[in-house]
Structures are given as C-alpha cells and as structure tokens.
Coordinates of N, CA and C in Angstrom, one line a residue:
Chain A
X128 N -33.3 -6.2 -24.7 CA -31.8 -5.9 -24.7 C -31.5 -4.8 -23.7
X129 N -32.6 -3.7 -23.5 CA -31.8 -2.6 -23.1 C -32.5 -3.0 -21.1
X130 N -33.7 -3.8 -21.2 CA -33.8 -4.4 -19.9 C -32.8 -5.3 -19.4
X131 N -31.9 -6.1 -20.2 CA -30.9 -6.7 -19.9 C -29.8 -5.9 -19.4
X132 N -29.8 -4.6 -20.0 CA -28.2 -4.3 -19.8 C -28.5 -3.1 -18.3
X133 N -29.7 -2.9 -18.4 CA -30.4 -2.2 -16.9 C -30.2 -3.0 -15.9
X134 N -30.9 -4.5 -15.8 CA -30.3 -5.3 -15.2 C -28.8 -5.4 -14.5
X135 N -28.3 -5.9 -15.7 CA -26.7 -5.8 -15.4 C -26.5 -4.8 -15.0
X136 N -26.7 -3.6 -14.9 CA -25.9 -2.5 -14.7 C -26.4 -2.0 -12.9
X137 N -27.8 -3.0 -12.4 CA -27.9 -2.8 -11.0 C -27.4 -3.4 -10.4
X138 N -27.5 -5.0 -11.3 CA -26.3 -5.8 -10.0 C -24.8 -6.3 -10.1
X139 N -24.6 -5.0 -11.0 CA -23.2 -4.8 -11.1 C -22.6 -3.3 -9.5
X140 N -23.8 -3.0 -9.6 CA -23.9 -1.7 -8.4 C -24.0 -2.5 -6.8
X141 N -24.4 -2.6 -6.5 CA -24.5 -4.2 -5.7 C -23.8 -4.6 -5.5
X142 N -23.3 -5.3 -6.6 CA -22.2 -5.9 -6.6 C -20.7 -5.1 -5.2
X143 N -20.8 -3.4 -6.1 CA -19.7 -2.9 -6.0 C -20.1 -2.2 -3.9
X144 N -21.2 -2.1 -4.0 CA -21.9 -1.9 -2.6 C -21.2 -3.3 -1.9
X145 N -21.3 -4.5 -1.8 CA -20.8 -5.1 -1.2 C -19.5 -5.2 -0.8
X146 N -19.1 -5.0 -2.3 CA -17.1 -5.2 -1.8 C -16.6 -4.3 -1.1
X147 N -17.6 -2.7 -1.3 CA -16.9 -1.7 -0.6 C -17.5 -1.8 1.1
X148 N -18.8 -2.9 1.3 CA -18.5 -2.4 2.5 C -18.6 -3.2 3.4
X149 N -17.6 -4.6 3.4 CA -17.7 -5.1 3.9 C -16.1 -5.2 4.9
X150 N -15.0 -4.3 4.3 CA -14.3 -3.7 4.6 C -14.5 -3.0 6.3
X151 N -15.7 -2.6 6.1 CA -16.6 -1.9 7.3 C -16.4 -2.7 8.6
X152 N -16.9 -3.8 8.2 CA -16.7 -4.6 10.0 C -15.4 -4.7 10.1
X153 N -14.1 -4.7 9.8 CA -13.0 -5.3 10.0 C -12.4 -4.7 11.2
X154 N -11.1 -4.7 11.6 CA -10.1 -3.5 12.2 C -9.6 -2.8 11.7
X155 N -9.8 -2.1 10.9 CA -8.5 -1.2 9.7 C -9.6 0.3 10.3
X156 N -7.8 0.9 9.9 CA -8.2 2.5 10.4 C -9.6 3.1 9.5
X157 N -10.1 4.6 10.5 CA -11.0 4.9 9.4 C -11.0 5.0 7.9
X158 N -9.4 6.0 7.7 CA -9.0 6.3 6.9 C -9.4 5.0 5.3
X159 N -8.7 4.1 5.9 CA -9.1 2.9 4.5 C -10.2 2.2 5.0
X160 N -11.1 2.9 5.7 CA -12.9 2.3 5.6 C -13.3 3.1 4.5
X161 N -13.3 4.5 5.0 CA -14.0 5.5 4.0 C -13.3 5.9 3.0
X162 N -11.9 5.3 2.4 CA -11.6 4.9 1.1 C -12.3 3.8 0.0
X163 N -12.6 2.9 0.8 CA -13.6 1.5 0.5 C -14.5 1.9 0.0
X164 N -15.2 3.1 1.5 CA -16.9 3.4 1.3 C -17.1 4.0 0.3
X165 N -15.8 5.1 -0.1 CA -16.4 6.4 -0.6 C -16.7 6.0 -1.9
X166 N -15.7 5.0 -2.3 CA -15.5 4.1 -3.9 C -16.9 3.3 -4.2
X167 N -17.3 2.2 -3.4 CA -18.2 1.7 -3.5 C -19.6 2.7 -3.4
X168 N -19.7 3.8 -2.8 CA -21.0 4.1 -2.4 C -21.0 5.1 -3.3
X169 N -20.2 5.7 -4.2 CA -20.6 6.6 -5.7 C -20.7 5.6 -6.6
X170 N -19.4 5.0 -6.4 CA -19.8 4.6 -8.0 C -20.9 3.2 -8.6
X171 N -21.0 2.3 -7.1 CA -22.4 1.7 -7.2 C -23.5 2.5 -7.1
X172 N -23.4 3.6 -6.4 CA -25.0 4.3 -6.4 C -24.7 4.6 -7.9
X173 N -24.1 4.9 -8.7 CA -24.3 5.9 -9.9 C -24.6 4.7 -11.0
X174 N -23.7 3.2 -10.3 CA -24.6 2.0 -11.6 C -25.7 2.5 -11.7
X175 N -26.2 1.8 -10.3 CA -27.4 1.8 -10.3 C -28.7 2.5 -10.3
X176 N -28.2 4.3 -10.3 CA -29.1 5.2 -10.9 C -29.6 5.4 -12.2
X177 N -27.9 4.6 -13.2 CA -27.9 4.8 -14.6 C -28.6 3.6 -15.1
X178 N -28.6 2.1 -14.4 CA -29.3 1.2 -14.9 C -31.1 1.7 -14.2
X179 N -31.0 2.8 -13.8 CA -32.6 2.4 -13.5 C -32.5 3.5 -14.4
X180 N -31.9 4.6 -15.4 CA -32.1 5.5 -16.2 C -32.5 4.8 -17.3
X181 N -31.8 3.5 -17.4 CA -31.8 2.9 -18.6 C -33.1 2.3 -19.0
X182 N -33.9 1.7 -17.6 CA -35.1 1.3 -17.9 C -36.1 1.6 -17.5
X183 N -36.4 3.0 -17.2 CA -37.6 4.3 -17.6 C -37.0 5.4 -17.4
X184 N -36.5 6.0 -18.8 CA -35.9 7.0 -19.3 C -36.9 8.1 -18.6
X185 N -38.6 8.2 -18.7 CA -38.7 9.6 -18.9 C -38.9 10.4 -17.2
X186 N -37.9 10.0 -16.4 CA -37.8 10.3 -14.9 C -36.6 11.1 -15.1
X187 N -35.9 11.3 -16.4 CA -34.8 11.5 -16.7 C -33.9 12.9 -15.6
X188 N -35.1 13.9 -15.7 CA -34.4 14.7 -14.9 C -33.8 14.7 -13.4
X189 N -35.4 14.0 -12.8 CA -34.7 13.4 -10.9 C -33.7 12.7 -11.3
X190 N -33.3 11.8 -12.3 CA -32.1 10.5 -11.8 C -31.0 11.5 -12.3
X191 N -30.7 12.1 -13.4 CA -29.8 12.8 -13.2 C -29.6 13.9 -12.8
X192 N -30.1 14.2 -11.9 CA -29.9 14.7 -10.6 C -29.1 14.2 -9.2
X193 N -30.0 13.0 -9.2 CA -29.3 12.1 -8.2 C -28.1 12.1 -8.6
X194 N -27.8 11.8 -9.6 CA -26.1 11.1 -10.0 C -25.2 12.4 -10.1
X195 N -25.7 13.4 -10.4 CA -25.2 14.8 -10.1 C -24.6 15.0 -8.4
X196 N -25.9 14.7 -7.9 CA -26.2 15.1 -6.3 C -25.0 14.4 -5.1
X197 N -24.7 12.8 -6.2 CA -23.8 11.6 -5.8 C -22.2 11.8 -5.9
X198 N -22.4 12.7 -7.4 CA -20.4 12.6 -8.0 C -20.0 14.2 -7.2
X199 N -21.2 14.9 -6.9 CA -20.3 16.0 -6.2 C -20.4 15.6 -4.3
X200 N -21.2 15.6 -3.9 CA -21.7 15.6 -2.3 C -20.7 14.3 -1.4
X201 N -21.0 13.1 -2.6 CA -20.5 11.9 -1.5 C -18.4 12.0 -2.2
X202 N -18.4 13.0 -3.0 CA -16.9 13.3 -2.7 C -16.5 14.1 -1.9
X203 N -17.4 15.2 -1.4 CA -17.1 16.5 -0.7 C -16.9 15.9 0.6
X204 N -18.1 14.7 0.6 CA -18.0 14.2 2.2 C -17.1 13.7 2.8
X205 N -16.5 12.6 1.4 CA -15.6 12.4 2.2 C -14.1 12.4 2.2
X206 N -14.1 13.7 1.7 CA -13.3 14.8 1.7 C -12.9 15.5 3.0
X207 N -13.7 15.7 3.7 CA -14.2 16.1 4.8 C -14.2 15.5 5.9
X208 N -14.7 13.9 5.9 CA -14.7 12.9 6.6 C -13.3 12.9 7.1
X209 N -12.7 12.5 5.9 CA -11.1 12.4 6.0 C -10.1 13.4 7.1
X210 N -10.4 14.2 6.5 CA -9.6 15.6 7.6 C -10.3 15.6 8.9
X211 N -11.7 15.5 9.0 CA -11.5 15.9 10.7 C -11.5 14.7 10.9
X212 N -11.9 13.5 10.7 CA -11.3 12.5 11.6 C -9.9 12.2 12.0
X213 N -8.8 12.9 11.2 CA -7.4 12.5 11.2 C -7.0 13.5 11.5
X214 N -7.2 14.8 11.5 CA -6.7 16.0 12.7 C -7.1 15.2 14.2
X215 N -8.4 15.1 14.2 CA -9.0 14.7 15.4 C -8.3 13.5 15.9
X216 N -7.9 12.6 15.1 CA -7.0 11.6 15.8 C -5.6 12.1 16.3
X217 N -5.0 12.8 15.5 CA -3.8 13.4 15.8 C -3.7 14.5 17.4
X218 N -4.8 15.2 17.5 CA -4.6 15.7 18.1 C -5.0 14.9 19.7
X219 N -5.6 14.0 19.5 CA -5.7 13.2 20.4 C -4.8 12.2 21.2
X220 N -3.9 11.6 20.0 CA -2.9 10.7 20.2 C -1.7 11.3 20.7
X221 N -1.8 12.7 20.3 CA -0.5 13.9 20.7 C -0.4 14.0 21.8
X222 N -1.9 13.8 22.6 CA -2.5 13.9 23.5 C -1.6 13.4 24.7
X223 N -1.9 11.9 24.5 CA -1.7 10.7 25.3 C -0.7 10.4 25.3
X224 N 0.9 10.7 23.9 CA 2.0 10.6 24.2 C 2.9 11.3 25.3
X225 N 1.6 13.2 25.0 CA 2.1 13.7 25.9 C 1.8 13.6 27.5
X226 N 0.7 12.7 27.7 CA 0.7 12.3 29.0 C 1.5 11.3 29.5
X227 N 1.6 10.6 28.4 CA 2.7 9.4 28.9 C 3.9 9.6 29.0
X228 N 4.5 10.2 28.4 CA 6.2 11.4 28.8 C 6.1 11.5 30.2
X229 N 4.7 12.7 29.9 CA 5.0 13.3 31.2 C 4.7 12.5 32.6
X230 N 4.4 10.9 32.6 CA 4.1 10.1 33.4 C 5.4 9.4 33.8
X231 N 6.2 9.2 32.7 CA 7.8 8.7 32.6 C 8.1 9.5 33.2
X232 N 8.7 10.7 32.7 CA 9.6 11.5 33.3 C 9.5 11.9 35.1
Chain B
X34 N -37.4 -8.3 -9.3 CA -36.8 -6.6 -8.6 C -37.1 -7.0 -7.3
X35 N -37.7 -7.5 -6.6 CA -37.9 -7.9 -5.3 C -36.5 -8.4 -4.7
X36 N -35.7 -9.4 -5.8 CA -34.4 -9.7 -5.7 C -33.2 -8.9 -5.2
X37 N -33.6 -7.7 -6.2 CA -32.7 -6.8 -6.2 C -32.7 -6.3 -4.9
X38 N -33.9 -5.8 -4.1 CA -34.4 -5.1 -3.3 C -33.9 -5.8 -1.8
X39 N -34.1 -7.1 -1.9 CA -33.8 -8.1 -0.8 C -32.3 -7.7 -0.7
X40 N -31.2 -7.4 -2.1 CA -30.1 -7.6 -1.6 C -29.0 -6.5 -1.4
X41 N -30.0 -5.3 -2.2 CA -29.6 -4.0 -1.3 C -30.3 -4.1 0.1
X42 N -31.4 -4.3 0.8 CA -31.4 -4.7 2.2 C -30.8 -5.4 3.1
X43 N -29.8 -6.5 2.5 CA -28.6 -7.2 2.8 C -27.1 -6.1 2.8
X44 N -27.1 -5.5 1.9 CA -26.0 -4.3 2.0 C -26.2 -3.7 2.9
X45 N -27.7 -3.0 3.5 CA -27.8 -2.0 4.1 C -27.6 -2.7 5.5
X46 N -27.5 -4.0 5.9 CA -27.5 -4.4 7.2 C -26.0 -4.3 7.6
X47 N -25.0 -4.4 6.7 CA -23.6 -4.6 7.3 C -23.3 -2.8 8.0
X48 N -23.5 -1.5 7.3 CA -23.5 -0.6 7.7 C -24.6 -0.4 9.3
X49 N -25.1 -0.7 8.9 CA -26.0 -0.8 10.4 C -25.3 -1.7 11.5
X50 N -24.9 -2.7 11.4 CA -24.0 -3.6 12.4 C -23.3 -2.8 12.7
X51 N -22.3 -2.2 12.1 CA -21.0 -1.5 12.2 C -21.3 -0.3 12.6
X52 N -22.3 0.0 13.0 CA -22.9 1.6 13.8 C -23.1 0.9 14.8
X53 N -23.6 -0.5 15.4 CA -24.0 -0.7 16.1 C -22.8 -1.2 17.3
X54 N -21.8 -1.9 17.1 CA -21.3 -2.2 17.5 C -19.5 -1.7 17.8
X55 N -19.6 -0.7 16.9 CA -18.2 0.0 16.8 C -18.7 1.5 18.2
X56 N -17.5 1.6 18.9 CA -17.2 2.4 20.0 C -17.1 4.3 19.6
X57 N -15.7 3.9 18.5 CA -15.5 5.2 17.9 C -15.9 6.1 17.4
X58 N -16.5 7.0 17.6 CA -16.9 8.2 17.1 C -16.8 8.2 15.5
X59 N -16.0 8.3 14.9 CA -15.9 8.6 13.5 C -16.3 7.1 12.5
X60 N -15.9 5.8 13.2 CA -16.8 5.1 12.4 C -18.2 4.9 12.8
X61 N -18.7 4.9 13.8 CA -20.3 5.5 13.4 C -20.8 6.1 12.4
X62 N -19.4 7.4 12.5 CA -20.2 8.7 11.0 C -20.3 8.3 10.0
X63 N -19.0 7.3 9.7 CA -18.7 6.5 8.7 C -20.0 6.1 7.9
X64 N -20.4 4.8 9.2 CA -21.5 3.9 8.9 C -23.0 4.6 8.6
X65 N -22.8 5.6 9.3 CA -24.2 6.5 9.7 C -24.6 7.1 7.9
X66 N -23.5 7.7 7.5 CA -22.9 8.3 6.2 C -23.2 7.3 4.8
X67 N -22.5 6.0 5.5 CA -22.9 5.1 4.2 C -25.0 4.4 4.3
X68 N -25.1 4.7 5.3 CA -26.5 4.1 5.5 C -27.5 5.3 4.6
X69 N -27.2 6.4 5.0 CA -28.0 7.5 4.5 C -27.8 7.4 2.9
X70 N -26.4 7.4 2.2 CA -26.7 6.9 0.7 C -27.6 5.8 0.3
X71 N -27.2 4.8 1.1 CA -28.0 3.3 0.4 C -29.5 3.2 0.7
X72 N -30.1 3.7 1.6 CA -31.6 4.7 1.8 C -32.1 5.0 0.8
X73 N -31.5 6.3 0.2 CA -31.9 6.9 -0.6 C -31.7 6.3 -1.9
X74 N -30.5 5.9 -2.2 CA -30.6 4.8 -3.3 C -31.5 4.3 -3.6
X75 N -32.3 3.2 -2.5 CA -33.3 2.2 -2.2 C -34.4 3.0 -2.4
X76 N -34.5 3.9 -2.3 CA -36.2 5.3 -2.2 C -36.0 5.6 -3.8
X77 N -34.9 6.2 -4.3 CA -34.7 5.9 -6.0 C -35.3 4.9 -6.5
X78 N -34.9 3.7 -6.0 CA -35.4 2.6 -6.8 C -36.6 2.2 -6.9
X79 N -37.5 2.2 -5.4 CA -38.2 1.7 -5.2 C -39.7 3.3 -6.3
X80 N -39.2 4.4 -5.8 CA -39.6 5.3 -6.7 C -39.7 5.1 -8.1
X81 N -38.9 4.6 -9.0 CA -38.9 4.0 -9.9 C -39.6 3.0 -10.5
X82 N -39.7 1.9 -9.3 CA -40.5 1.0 -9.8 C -41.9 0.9 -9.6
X83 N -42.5 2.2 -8.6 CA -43.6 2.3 -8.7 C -44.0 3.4 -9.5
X84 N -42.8 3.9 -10.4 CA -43.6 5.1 -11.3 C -43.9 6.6 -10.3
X85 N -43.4 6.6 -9.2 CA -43.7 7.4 -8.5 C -42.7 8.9 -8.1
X86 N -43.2 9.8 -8.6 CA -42.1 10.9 -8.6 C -42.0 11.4 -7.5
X87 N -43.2 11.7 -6.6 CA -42.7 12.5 -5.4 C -41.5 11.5 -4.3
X88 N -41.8 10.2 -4.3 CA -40.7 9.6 -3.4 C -39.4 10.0 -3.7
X89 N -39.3 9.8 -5.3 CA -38.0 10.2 -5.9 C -37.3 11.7 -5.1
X90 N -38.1 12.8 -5.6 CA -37.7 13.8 -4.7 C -37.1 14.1 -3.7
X91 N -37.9 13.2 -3.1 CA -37.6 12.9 -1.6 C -36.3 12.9 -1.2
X92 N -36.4 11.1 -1.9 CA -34.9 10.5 -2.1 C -33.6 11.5 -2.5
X93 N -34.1 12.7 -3.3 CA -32.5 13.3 -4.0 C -32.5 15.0 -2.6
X94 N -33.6 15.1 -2.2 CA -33.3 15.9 -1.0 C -32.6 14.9 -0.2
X95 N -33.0 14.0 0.2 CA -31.9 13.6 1.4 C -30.3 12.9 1.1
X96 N -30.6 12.8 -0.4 CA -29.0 12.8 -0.6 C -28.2 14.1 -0.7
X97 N -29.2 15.2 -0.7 CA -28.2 16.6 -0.9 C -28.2 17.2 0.7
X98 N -28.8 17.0 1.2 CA -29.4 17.8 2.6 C -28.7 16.9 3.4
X99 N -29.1 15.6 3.7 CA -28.5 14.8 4.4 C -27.1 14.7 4.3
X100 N -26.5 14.4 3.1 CA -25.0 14.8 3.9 C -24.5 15.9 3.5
X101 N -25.1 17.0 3.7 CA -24.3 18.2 4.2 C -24.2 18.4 5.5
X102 N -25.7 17.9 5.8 CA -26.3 17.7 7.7 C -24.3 16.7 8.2
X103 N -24.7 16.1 7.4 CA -23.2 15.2 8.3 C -21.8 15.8 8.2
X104 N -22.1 16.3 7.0 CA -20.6 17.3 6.8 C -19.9 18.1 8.3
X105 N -22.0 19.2 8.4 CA -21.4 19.7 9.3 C -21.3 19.0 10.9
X106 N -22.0 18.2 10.8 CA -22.0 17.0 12.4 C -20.9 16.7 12.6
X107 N -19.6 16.6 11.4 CA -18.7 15.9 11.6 C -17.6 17.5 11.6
X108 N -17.7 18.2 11.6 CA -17.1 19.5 12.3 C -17.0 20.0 13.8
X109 N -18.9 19.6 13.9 CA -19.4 19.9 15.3 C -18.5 19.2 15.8
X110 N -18.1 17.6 15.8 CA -17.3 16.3 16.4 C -16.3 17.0 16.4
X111 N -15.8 17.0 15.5 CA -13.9 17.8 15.4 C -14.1 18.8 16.6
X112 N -14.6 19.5 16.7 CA -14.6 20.8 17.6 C -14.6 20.7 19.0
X113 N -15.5 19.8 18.9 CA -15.7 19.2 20.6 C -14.2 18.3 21.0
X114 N -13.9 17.6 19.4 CA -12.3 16.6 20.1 C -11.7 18.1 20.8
X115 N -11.3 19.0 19.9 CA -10.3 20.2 20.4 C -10.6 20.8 21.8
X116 N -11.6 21.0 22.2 CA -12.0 21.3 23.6 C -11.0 21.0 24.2

C-alpha cells in the first residue's frame, strides 16, 4: 500500500516536472518561464522527495532536509531570478528607445 | 525504478536543449538553474535506491550551495548589464 502510494507520489512529481518545463522551449518572456519553472521544480521535487520518504523512512533526516533546502532556496531563487532579469531588461530596453529617439530626432 | 529514472532523464534533457540553443543571457540561468535542481533530485533518488547516504549529502549540498552560487551569478550578470 504504502509502496503504491510512494509510487504515485514520484510519478506524480514527474509528472509536474514535465508540465513545468516544457514551457522552456517556447517564445514567452523569462518572466512566465521561471513562473512555470519555479512551480514545477519545488513542488515536483518535494513529490518526489516525500514519495521516496515514504518508501525508506529511516534516511528521514537528509530528505527532510532536502525538502527544507527546496521550499526555502528554489523560492529565494527565484525571487531573485525575477528582479535582476527584469531591472536588467528594463534598463536595457530604456536603452535602445533611448537611442532610437535620439536617431529620429 | 529504472523507469522512473529513464524519465526524469527525459525531463532533464528539455532544460539542457534550452541552455543550448537559447542566445539570452537569463534563460540560460533559467535552464542552467532548473538543471542543477533535477541533478540533485536524481542524486536523491538514486541515493535512495542504493541505500547510500553519502551521495545523498552530496545531493542536498548542491541544492543549498549550488543555487546560492546562481543567486549570486545572477547579480554578477545584473551588474555587468548596468556597466
């Protein structure tokens, strides 16, 4: 039973790994990649930490760690991700309107 | 579990494409960022299945180490755009 629901609970993670990143190849801004990523890559890593908790408990401390290591770090990241790539675009694009003005004018 | 393994190695290939073939700066980090979780994930698991604690270790240093390393890479980038 509880190998079943370990099971499930990895390729439910997988699962969620895929949908978030396949988003990845597309054309869409960073912004809604690493919305995608950030969703799919905690909360499938954390299935699938919990279904491998589920089916050899006494590792108990490293995995919940990992899942610790996952719900704070891969939010901080991309938390982070977010801001300097989109100052960084802004200040770039600011950039190029302002050369283009100043190429009009 | 071989199953399993084949198809997080399937996951981990689309992040890899999209490092490979994208120009921009920030989706590289992106890609670079989601490859270093699904790594370690995969080092979890495979830790796991061989009963083996030191890989595990391993695995949860470079989830904590590794993306702080990117945190700050991706500052160093910001810095250099402002130049």
């Amino acid at each position: 039973m509880i190998d079943i629901l370990s099971y499930g609970l990895i390729v439910v993670g997988i699962i969620f790994w895929f949908w978030g990143t396949f988003p990845l190849v597309g054309n869409r801004s960073v912004l809604f990649k690493l919305h995608s990523l950030s969703v799919a890559d905690t909360l499938g890593s954390m299935t699938i930490v919990i279904g491998l908790l589920l089916k050899i408990p006494n590792e108990w401390p490293l995995l919940l760690l990992a899942i610790i290591t996952l719900a704070i770090w891969n939010t901080v990241l991309g938390y982070v991700l977010a801001y300097c790539s989109s100052s960084g675009k802004n200040i770039r694009s600011s950039h190029s309107t302002d050369e283009v003005g100043w190429v009009e004018e | 579990m071989d199953s399993i393994l084949i198809a997080m190695i399937l996951a981990l290939l689309i992040p890899i494409y999209e490092a490979w073939q994208d120009n921009d700066i920030w989706q590289k980090v992106l890609a670079f960022a989601s490859i270093a979780t699904k790594t370690s994930i995969m080092m979890l698991v495979i830790s796991v299945l061989r009963d083996d604690w030191s890989i595990g270790v391993v695995a949860v240093i470079i989830l904590s180490v590794g993306e702080a390393g990117l945190m700050l890479l991706a500052h160093l980038i910001k810095g250099l755009n402002e130049i």
